[in-house]
Short mmCIF file of C-alpha atoms in Angstrom, two decimals:
data_model
loop_
_atom_site.label_atom_id
_atom_site.label_comp_id
_atom_site.label_asym_id
_atom_site.label_seq_id
_atom_site.Cartn_x
_atom_site.Cartn_y
_atom_site.Cartn_z
CA UNK A 275 -84.57 -2.41 1.80
CA UNK A 276 -82.72 -5.20 0.53
CA UNK A 277 -79.00 -5.05 0.48
CA UNK A 278 -76.55 -6.78 -1.23
CA UNK A 279 -72.78 -7.58 -0.37
CA UNK A 280 -70.35 -9.66 -2.61
CA UNK A 281 -66.14 -9.85 -2.31
CA UNK A 282 -64.12 -9.17 -4.95
CA UNK A 283 -60.35 -10.39 -5.78
CA UNK A 284 -59.68 -9.19 -9.86
CA UNK A 285 -57.20 -12.22 -9.90
CA UNK A 286 -59.71 -14.48 -8.82
CA UNK A 287 -61.99 -13.41 -11.03
CA UNK A 288 -63.23 -16.25 -14.47
CA UNK A 289 -65.44 -13.85 -16.08
CA UNK A 290 -64.96 -14.32 -19.13
CA UNK A 291 -63.48 -10.84 -20.55
CA UNK A 292 -60.08 -11.16 -18.13
CA UNK A 293 -57.86 -12.77 -19.51
CA UNK A 294 -54.44 -13.15 -17.30
CA UNK A 295 -51.21 -14.14 -18.19
CA UNK A 296 -48.32 -14.52 -16.29
CA UNK A 297 -45.14 -12.58 -17.80
CA UNK A 298 -41.57 -12.00 -16.25
CA UNK A 299 -40.81 -12.35 -13.41
CA UNK A 300 -40.94 -8.77 -11.88
CA UNK A 301 -40.08 -5.41 -9.10
CA UNK A 302 -43.48 -5.23 -7.43
CA UNK A 303 -43.94 -2.26 -6.99
CA UNK A 304 -40.79 0.68 -8.73
CA UNK A 305 -41.11 0.77 -12.50
CA UNK A 306 -37.60 0.50 -14.91
CA UNK A 307 -35.10 3.25 -14.32
CA UNK A 308 -34.19 5.63 -17.07
CA UNK A 309 -31.25 7.66 -17.90
CA UNK A 310 -33.13 11.02 -16.38
CA UNK A 311 -34.27 8.94 -13.25
CA UNK A 312 -33.04 11.83 -11.03
CA UNK A 313 -36.07 13.98 -12.67
CA UNK A 314 -38.13 11.48 -12.15
CA UNK A 315 -37.89 10.79 -8.53
CA UNK A 316 -37.73 14.45 -7.84
CA UNK A 317 -40.55 14.93 -8.78
CA UNK A 318 -42.42 11.99 -7.55
CA UNK A 319 -41.50 11.92 -4.20
CA UNK A 320 -42.30 15.96 -4.06
CA UNK A 321 -46.11 14.57 -5.14
CA UNK A 322 -45.68 11.87 -2.56
CA UNK A 323 -45.08 14.64 0.46
CA UNK A 324 -48.72 16.02 -0.56
CA UNK A 325 -51.93 14.31 1.24
CA UNK A 326 -54.99 12.84 -0.77
CA UNK A 327 -57.79 12.22 1.62
CA UNK A 328 -61.10 11.11 1.24
CA UNK A 329 -63.51 14.27 2.47
CA UNK A 330 -66.59 15.77 3.33
CA UNK A 331 -67.55 19.24 2.08
CA UNK A 332 -70.26 21.53 2.33
CA UNK A 333 -72.43 22.87 -0.68
CA UNK A 334 -70.27 25.38 -1.13
CA UNK A 335 -67.36 22.39 -1.50
CA UNK A 336 -65.54 23.71 1.34
CA UNK A 337 -63.86 20.75 3.55
CA UNK A 338 -65.48 20.08 6.50
CA UNK A 339 -64.09 16.82 7.73
CA UNK A 340 -61.81 13.63 6.58
CA UNK A 341 -63.82 10.32 5.93
CA UNK A 342 -62.51 7.18 8.03
CA UNK A 343 -63.40 4.69 4.41
CA UNK A 344 -61.10 1.76 3.23
CA UNK A 345 -60.38 4.46 0.58
CA UNK A 346 -58.58 7.07 2.57
CA UNK A 347 -56.48 4.14 4.39
CA UNK A 348 -55.79 3.27 1.15
CA UNK A 349 -53.73 6.74 0.06
CA UNK A 350 -52.69 6.96 3.60
CA UNK A 351 -51.80 4.74 5.49
CA UNK A 352 -51.68 1.40 3.43
CA UNK A 353 -52.20 0.67 -0.20
CA UNK A 354 -51.22 -2.57 -0.39
CA UNK A 355 -48.60 -5.33 1.78
CA UNK A 356 -46.19 -3.73 0.53
CA UNK A 357 -46.50 -0.60 0.10
CA UNK A 358 -47.74 2.80 1.95
CA UNK A 359 -49.24 4.94 0.81
CA UNK A 360 -47.15 7.68 0.09
CA UNK A 361 -45.03 5.25 -1.58
CA UNK A 362 -47.84 4.27 -3.66
CA UNK A 363 -48.47 7.76 -4.41
CA UNK A 364 -45.37 7.27 -4.99
CA UNK A 365 -44.97 5.27 -7.39
CA UNK A 366 -47.99 5.75 -9.08
CA UNK A 367 -46.37 9.21 -10.37
CA UNK A 368 -42.99 7.39 -10.96
CA UNK A 369 -45.33 5.15 -13.68
CA UNK A 370 -47.26 7.46 -15.47
CA UNK A 371 -43.46 9.50 -15.90
CA UNK A 372 -41.90 6.95 -17.43
CA UNK A 373 -44.21 5.07 -19.83
CA UNK A 374 -46.98 8.51 -19.87
CA UNK A 375 -49.81 7.06 -18.26
CA UNK A 376 -50.30 5.03 -14.89
CA UNK A 377 -53.57 2.79 -13.89
CA UNK A 378 -55.25 2.02 -10.31
CA UNK A 379 -56.36 -1.24 -10.00
CA UNK A 380 -58.35 -1.94 -6.81
CA UNK A 381 -57.37 -5.63 -6.36
CA UNK A 382 -59.40 -6.87 -3.18
CA UNK A 383 -62.64 -3.92 -3.22
CA UNK A 384 -66.51 -5.49 -1.10
CA UNK A 385 -70.10 -4.03 -3.70
CA UNK A 386 -72.81 -3.38 -1.86
CA UNK A 387 -75.75 -2.67 -3.96
CA UNK A 388 -79.29 -1.79 -2.78
CA UNK A 389 -82.71 -2.09 -3.63
CA UNK A 390 -82.75 1.41 -5.52
CA UNK A 391 -79.40 -0.07 -7.96
CA UNK A 392 -77.28 2.87 -5.54
CA UNK A 393 -73.62 0.37 -5.94
CA UNK A 394 -70.85 1.53 -3.79
CA UNK A 395 -67.33 -0.06 -3.94
CA UNK A 396 -64.86 0.14 -0.95
CA UNK A 397 -61.95 -0.73 -2.00
CA UNK A 398 -59.23 -2.92 0.32
CA UNK A 399 -56.28 -3.31 -1.30
CA UNK A 400 -54.93 -1.48 -4.74
CA UNK A 401 -51.72 -1.25 -7.13
CA UNK A 402 -49.99 -0.10 -10.07
CA UNK A 403 -49.58 -0.56 -13.39
CA UNK A 404 -49.38 0.44 -17.24
CA UNK A 405 -51.33 0.08 -19.92
CA UNK A 406 -50.29 -2.87 -22.70
CA UNK A 407 -53.25 -2.34 -24.90
CA UNK A 408 -55.64 -0.16 -25.79
CA UNK A 409 -59.27 -1.24 -26.35
CA UNK A 410 -62.78 1.03 -27.30
CA UNK A 411 -64.17 0.31 -23.47
CA UNK A 412 -61.03 -2.13 -21.90
CA UNK A 413 -57.62 -1.85 -21.55
CA UNK A 414 -54.97 -3.93 -20.54
CA UNK A 415 -52.88 -3.84 -17.93
CA UNK A 416 -49.59 -4.57 -16.50
CA UNK A 417 -50.16 -5.56 -12.64
CA UNK A 418 -48.40 -7.08 -10.04
CA UNK A 419 -49.74 -9.97 -8.35
CA UNK A 420 -48.92 -10.90 -4.23
CA UNK A 421 -49.65 -14.09 -4.23
CA UNK A 422 -47.01 -15.95 -6.72
CA UNK A 423 -44.74 -12.64 -6.72
CA UNK A 424 -45.57 -12.37 -10.94
CA UNK A 425 -46.77 -9.00 -13.14
CA UNK A 426 -49.56 -10.14 -14.49
CA UNK A 427 -51.44 -8.81 -17.65
CA UNK A 428 -55.20 -8.24 -17.25
CA UNK A 429 -57.96 -6.73 -19.13
CA UNK A 430 -60.18 -4.67 -16.82
CA UNK A 431 -63.19 -2.02 -18.04
CA UNK A 432 -62.16 1.52 -17.85
CA UNK A 433 -64.67 2.50 -15.48
CA UNK A 434 -62.74 -0.24 -13.15
CA UNK A 435 -59.95 0.36 -13.02
CA UNK A 436 -58.17 4.67 -12.65
CA UNK A 437 -56.02 6.13 -15.36
CA UNK A 438 -53.97 9.55 -15.00
CA UNK A 439 -52.01 10.89 -17.42
CA UNK A 440 -49.58 12.78 -17.82
CA UNK A 441 -50.14 15.77 -18.23
CA UNK A 442 -46.89 16.53 -19.95
CA UNK A 443 -47.18 13.91 -22.65
CA UNK A 444 -45.84 16.02 -25.11
CA UNK A 445 -42.44 17.03 -23.42
CA UNK A 446 -41.76 13.30 -21.61
CA UNK A 447 -43.32 10.79 -23.61
CA UNK A 448 -44.24 11.60 -27.40
CA UNK A 449 -41.90 10.45 -30.42
CA UNK A 450 -40.04 13.22 -30.43
CA UNK A 451 -40.26 14.79 -27.15
CA UNK A 452 -37.37 16.73 -25.87
CA UNK A 453 -37.88 14.03 -23.50
CA UNK A 454 -36.86 11.20 -25.82
CA UNK A 455 -34.75 13.33 -28.37
CA UNK A 456 -32.61 14.19 -24.47
CA UNK A 457 -32.49 9.82 -23.96
CA UNK A 458 -30.96 8.73 -27.14
CA UNK A 459 -28.49 11.60 -27.70
CA UNK A 460 -27.45 10.84 -24.11
CA UNK A 461 -27.14 7.43 -24.69
CA UNK A 462 -24.51 8.36 -28.02
CA UNK A 463 -22.28 10.53 -26.26
CA UNK A 464 -22.21 7.21 -22.90
CA UNK A 465 -21.29 4.75 -26.29
CA UNK A 466 -18.64 7.53 -27.69
CA UNK A 467 -16.96 8.26 -24.16
CA UNK A 468 -17.65 3.92 -24.20
CA UNK A 469 -14.93 3.58 -27.39
CA UNK A 470 -12.90 6.71 -26.84
CA UNK A 471 -11.96 5.68 -22.74
CA UNK A 472 -8.83 3.94 -23.65
CA UNK A 473 -7.60 6.41 -26.56
CA UNK A 474 -4.24 8.83 -25.49
CA UNK A 475 -5.09 11.00 -29.29
CA UNK A 476 -1.04 11.12 -29.32
CA UNK A 477 1.15 10.50 -32.58
CA UNK A 478 4.09 9.21 -32.90
CA UNK A 479 6.99 10.03 -34.89
CA UNK A 480 8.80 7.35 -36.44
CA UNK A 481 12.51 7.93 -37.66
CA UNK A 482 12.05 6.57 -41.26
CA UNK A 483 10.00 6.88 -44.83
CA UNK A 484 6.06 4.60 -44.07
CA UNK A 485 5.18 4.64 -46.91
CA UNK A 486 6.19 1.69 -48.68
CA UNK A 487 4.69 -1.16 -48.21
CA UNK A 488 8.37 -2.15 -46.10
CA UNK A 489 9.05 0.63 -44.63
CA UNK A 490 5.00 0.31 -43.36
CA UNK A 491 5.19 -3.14 -41.31
CA UNK A 492 8.42 -1.50 -40.70
CA UNK A 493 5.68 1.05 -38.16
CA UNK A 494 2.65 -1.69 -37.15
CA UNK A 495 4.71 -3.42 -36.30
CA UNK A 496 6.81 -0.80 -34.47
CA UNK A 497 3.53 0.41 -32.56
CA UNK A 498 2.27 -2.55 -31.60
CA UNK A 499 5.46 -2.86 -29.14
CA UNK A 500 4.93 0.40 -28.47
CA UNK A 501 1.23 -0.20 -27.32
CA UNK A 502 1.86 -3.54 -25.63
CA UNK A 503 3.95 -2.30 -23.37
CA UNK A 504 2.35 0.46 -22.44
CA UNK A 505 -1.31 -2.05 -21.53
CA UNK A 506 0.88 -4.31 -19.52
CA UNK A 507 2.53 -2.17 -17.94
CA UNK A 508 1.36 -0.70 -14.23
CA UNK A 509 1.70 2.88 -14.83
CA UNK A 510 1.08 2.81 -18.54
CA UNK A 511 4.33 4.49 -19.46
CA UNK A 512 6.89 1.95 -22.63
CA UNK A 513 10.36 3.20 -24.14
CA UNK A 514 11.33 4.96 -27.32
CA UNK A 515 14.29 4.86 -29.54
CA UNK A 516 16.61 7.28 -30.18
CA UNK A 517 15.22 8.80 -33.06
CA UNK A 518 11.54 8.02 -32.56
CA UNK A 519 9.25 11.15 -31.15
CA UNK A 520 6.21 11.65 -29.63
CA UNK A 521 3.68 14.35 -30.37
CA UNK A 522 0.47 14.92 -28.21
CA UNK A 523 -3.25 16.74 -29.64
CA UNK A 524 -3.81 19.67 -27.94
CA UNK A 525 -6.78 18.99 -27.86
CA UNK A 526 -8.76 15.60 -28.64
CA UNK A 527 -11.10 15.51 -31.67
CA UNK A 528 -14.81 16.61 -30.41
CA UNK A 529 -18.71 15.98 -31.91
CA UNK A 530 -21.31 18.54 -30.61
CA UNK A 531 -23.13 15.64 -29.07
CA UNK A 532 -22.64 17.33 -24.93
CA UNK A 533 -23.06 20.47 -26.06
CA UNK A 534 -26.55 19.72 -27.75
CA UNK A 535 -27.40 17.81 -24.24
CA UNK A 536 -26.23 20.51 -22.59
CA UNK A 537 -28.79 22.91 -24.87
CA UNK A 538 -31.72 20.18 -25.43
CA UNK A 539 -31.66 19.58 -20.88
CA UNK A 540 -31.79 23.18 -20.62
CA UNK A 541 -35.12 23.44 -22.87
CA UNK A 542 -36.26 20.68 -20.66
CA UNK A 543 -36.10 22.96 -17.69
CA UNK A 544 -37.85 25.89 -19.48
CA UNK A 545 -41.11 23.57 -21.30
CA UNK A 546 -41.55 21.80 -17.32
CA UNK A 547 -41.06 24.73 -15.06
CA UNK A 548 -38.00 23.45 -13.17
CA UNK A 549 -34.28 24.67 -13.13
CA UNK A 550 -31.05 23.20 -12.11
CA UNK A 551 -31.39 24.62 -8.12
CA UNK A 552 -34.83 22.71 -7.31
CA UNK A 553 -32.30 19.20 -8.30
CA UNK A 554 -30.40 20.49 -6.27
CA UNK A 555 -31.91 22.43 -2.58
CA UNK A 556 -30.45 25.02 -3.31
CA UNK A 557 -33.64 27.29 -4.79
CA UNK A 558 -35.52 30.20 -3.46
CA UNK A 559 -38.82 30.71 -2.43
CA UNK A 560 -40.43 32.23 -5.25
CA UNK A 561 -38.35 29.17 -7.25
CA UNK A 562 -40.16 26.30 -5.86
CA UNK A 563 -43.85 27.75 -5.19
CA UNK A 564 -42.94 28.64 -8.84
CA UNK A 565 -42.44 24.60 -9.26
CA UNK A 566 -45.32 23.29 -7.46
CA UNK A 567 -47.56 25.61 -9.21
CA UNK A 568 -46.13 24.77 -12.45
CA UNK A 569 -46.02 20.93 -12.24
CA UNK A 570 -47.12 19.36 -8.98
CA UNK A 571 -50.73 20.77 -8.61
CA UNK A 572 -51.36 19.23 -12.40
CA UNK A 573 -49.98 16.51 -11.80
CA UNK A 574 -51.91 16.41 -8.06
CA UNK A 575 -55.36 17.40 -10.06
CA UNK A 576 -55.21 14.51 -11.90
CA UNK A 577 -54.86 11.90 -9.53
CA UNK A 578 -57.33 13.67 -7.30
CA UNK A 579 -59.89 13.75 -10.01
CA UNK A 580 -59.98 10.70 -11.89
CA UNK A 581 -60.05 8.64 -8.45
CA UNK A 582 -63.56 10.44 -7.08
CA UNK A 583 -65.00 9.93 -11.45
CA UNK A 584 -64.03 6.32 -10.59
CA UNK A 585 -63.79 5.08 -7.45
CA UNK A 586 -66.64 7.40 -6.03
CA UNK A 587 -70.04 6.40 -6.57
CA UNK A 588 -72.40 9.01 -8.15
CA UNK A 589 -74.31 8.48 -4.18
CA UNK A 590 -71.50 9.11 -2.82
CA UNK A 591 -70.68 12.53 -5.04
CA UNK A 592 -74.52 14.14 -4.60
CA UNK A 593 -74.03 12.71 -0.92
CA UNK A 594 -70.48 15.58 -1.04
CA UNK A 595 -68.30 13.39 -0.36
CA UNK A 596 -64.74 14.34 -2.93
CA UNK A 597 -60.85 13.24 -3.14
CA UNK A 598 -58.62 16.00 -2.41
CA UNK A 599 -55.43 17.29 -2.09
CA UNK A 600 -53.61 18.78 1.05
CA UNK A 601 -50.21 21.34 0.67
CA UNK A 602 -48.33 22.67 3.84
CA UNK A 603 -48.47 25.34 3.02
CA UNK A 604 -45.49 26.61 5.89
CA UNK A 605 -43.11 24.23 5.05
CA UNK A 606 -41.36 27.06 2.71
CA UNK A 607 -40.98 29.56 5.45
CA UNK A 608 -38.32 29.65 7.23
CA UNK A 609 -38.05 29.99 10.49
CA UNK A 610 -37.37 34.15 11.21
CA UNK A 611 -40.99 34.99 8.50
CA UNK A 612 -42.83 32.18 10.42
CA UNK A 613 -43.71 34.09 13.55
CA UNK A 614 -45.31 37.07 11.57
CA UNK A 615 -47.33 34.61 10.70
CA UNK A 616 -48.48 32.67 12.80
CA UNK A 617 -49.09 36.13 14.62
CA UNK A 618 -51.40 36.91 11.68
CA UNK A 619 -53.36 34.05 11.33
CA UNK A 620 -54.45 34.08 15.24
CA UNK A 621 -54.76 37.10 15.47
CA UNK A 622 -57.09 37.84 12.49
CA UNK A 623 -58.66 34.35 13.59
CA UNK A 624 -57.67 32.29 11.27
CA UNK A 625 -56.10 29.30 12.95
CA UNK A 626 -56.23 28.97 16.36
CA UNK A 627 -53.51 28.63 18.61
CA UNK A 628 -53.37 24.58 19.40
CA UNK A 629 -53.29 24.20 15.55
CA UNK A 630 -50.02 26.94 14.53
CA UNK A 631 -48.54 24.88 17.40
CA UNK A 632 -49.25 21.41 15.29
CA UNK A 633 -47.68 23.37 12.63
CA UNK A 634 -44.47 23.73 13.89
CA UNK A 635 -44.68 20.09 15.61
CA UNK A 636 -45.63 21.65 19.19
CA UNK A 637 -48.14 19.56 21.63
CA UNK A 638 -51.35 21.44 21.71
CA UNK A 639 -51.63 23.37 24.83
CA UNK A 640 -54.76 22.21 27.50
CA UNK A 641 -55.34 25.99 28.06
CA UNK A 642 -59.19 25.99 26.14
CA UNK A 643 -59.27 29.47 24.43
CA UNK A 644 -56.08 28.03 22.61
CA UNK A 645 -58.52 26.05 20.91
CA UNK A 646 -60.62 29.02 19.87
CA UNK A 647 -60.97 31.61 16.90
CA UNK A 648 -59.90 34.66 19.58
CA UNK A 649 -57.57 37.57 19.21
CA UNK A 650 -55.92 37.05 21.88
CA UNK A 651 -54.46 40.38 21.17
CA UNK A 652 -58.09 42.30 22.78
CA UNK A 653 -59.07 42.07 26.12
CA UNK A 654 -62.76 39.81 25.11
CA UNK A 655 -66.13 40.71 26.78
CA UNK A 656 -68.31 38.88 28.46
CA UNK A 657 -70.79 38.63 26.36
CA UNK A 658 -68.36 38.22 23.17
CA UNK A 659 -67.01 35.26 25.88
CA UNK A 660 -70.91 34.42 25.76
CA UNK A 661 -71.93 34.86 22.35
CA UNK A 662 -68.63 32.49 21.59
CA UNK A 663 -69.64 29.93 23.70
CA UNK A 664 -73.52 29.69 22.25
CA UNK A 665 -72.52 29.02 18.79
CA UNK A 666 -70.18 26.47 19.42
CA UNK A 667 -73.03 24.89 21.62
CA UNK A 668 -74.97 25.31 18.32
CA UNK A 669 -72.47 24.27 16.04
CA UNK A 670 -71.75 21.26 17.63
CA UNK A 671 -75.32 20.43 17.66
CA UNK A 672 -74.81 20.68 13.43
CA UNK A 673 -72.18 18.87 13.05
CA UNK A 674 -69.98 21.01 12.83
CA UNK A 675 -67.24 21.97 15.01
CA UNK A 676 -65.75 26.11 14.93
#
């Protein structure tokens, strides 16, 4: 059976369908900052803390083992010369939230083809880009070129890149979305604060009428003198004549911008399923569980499904290869409850003792029983132990582990 192997780099490809144009020098991976960057940063950080792996599953879709492939190394260890796997996923999520979609672009990869037309793409490095223009079967992507330090606009086939769309596009990225309205109101409020920064909201009472032209000019001249004294004084003080007086307003004249910003912020939090406590780190376990199920998991499902659809061949999918994400369920559990959970998991033979020790950061035990799914609270008979050992040998022969 003939096998053909060839190496590709998208920036050295001379195909006419790919047009590379050097654009402005930009950061290698981080997307432009936004007014609501705290929300973007919180979500993208939480997504990056969840492991995404290239895995082997059985016919029932259950996890068997992790596949040591170049794609798995990109997702876990190093995606490119600048980014680790975690930073890569954070960059992916941040770009997706800001632009509405993000593109995973394989920069260097090896394609293996056999005589049966089965194709295997082994990705060595990849980067995040954002969409500049859409076509029927292609997409124009702005992606960083590490060889010259510039971003390049590259036209690529949609089947060769993973396009991750924001599941909250209608809330965060549409022209009339809540987030767009909030950004605009925040900008207007910042401009109003900047224009009114030096205002004192004071009234000067002159000892004469300013209705006539002569007295009006005299009042303007006197006001200019007082303003010059205030601006030139280090402590902001000025002197007044004996008959002059100052009247302070009870409160500054405000508009409804601040109230509108607060209302839009509450609407955004309610539609996303977030609370202020999540950003502050004071949310309880139930709130965090709701946050992970309503915000983090939809993003992870979009990422894993698109990577599986674009970067795994049909041959690999038929052979039960897939992309899965794994969230540690013990992260939100307080220490006072962890001991009870560990007892229930080991007693009901769900996790072994060494697996529990790994979750709490303790080195595994050398006791052979610590790797077995046995209820240590019960005395095991010799027949049960012998049956377990025979079952263990049989599983090892099948290439599995207990």
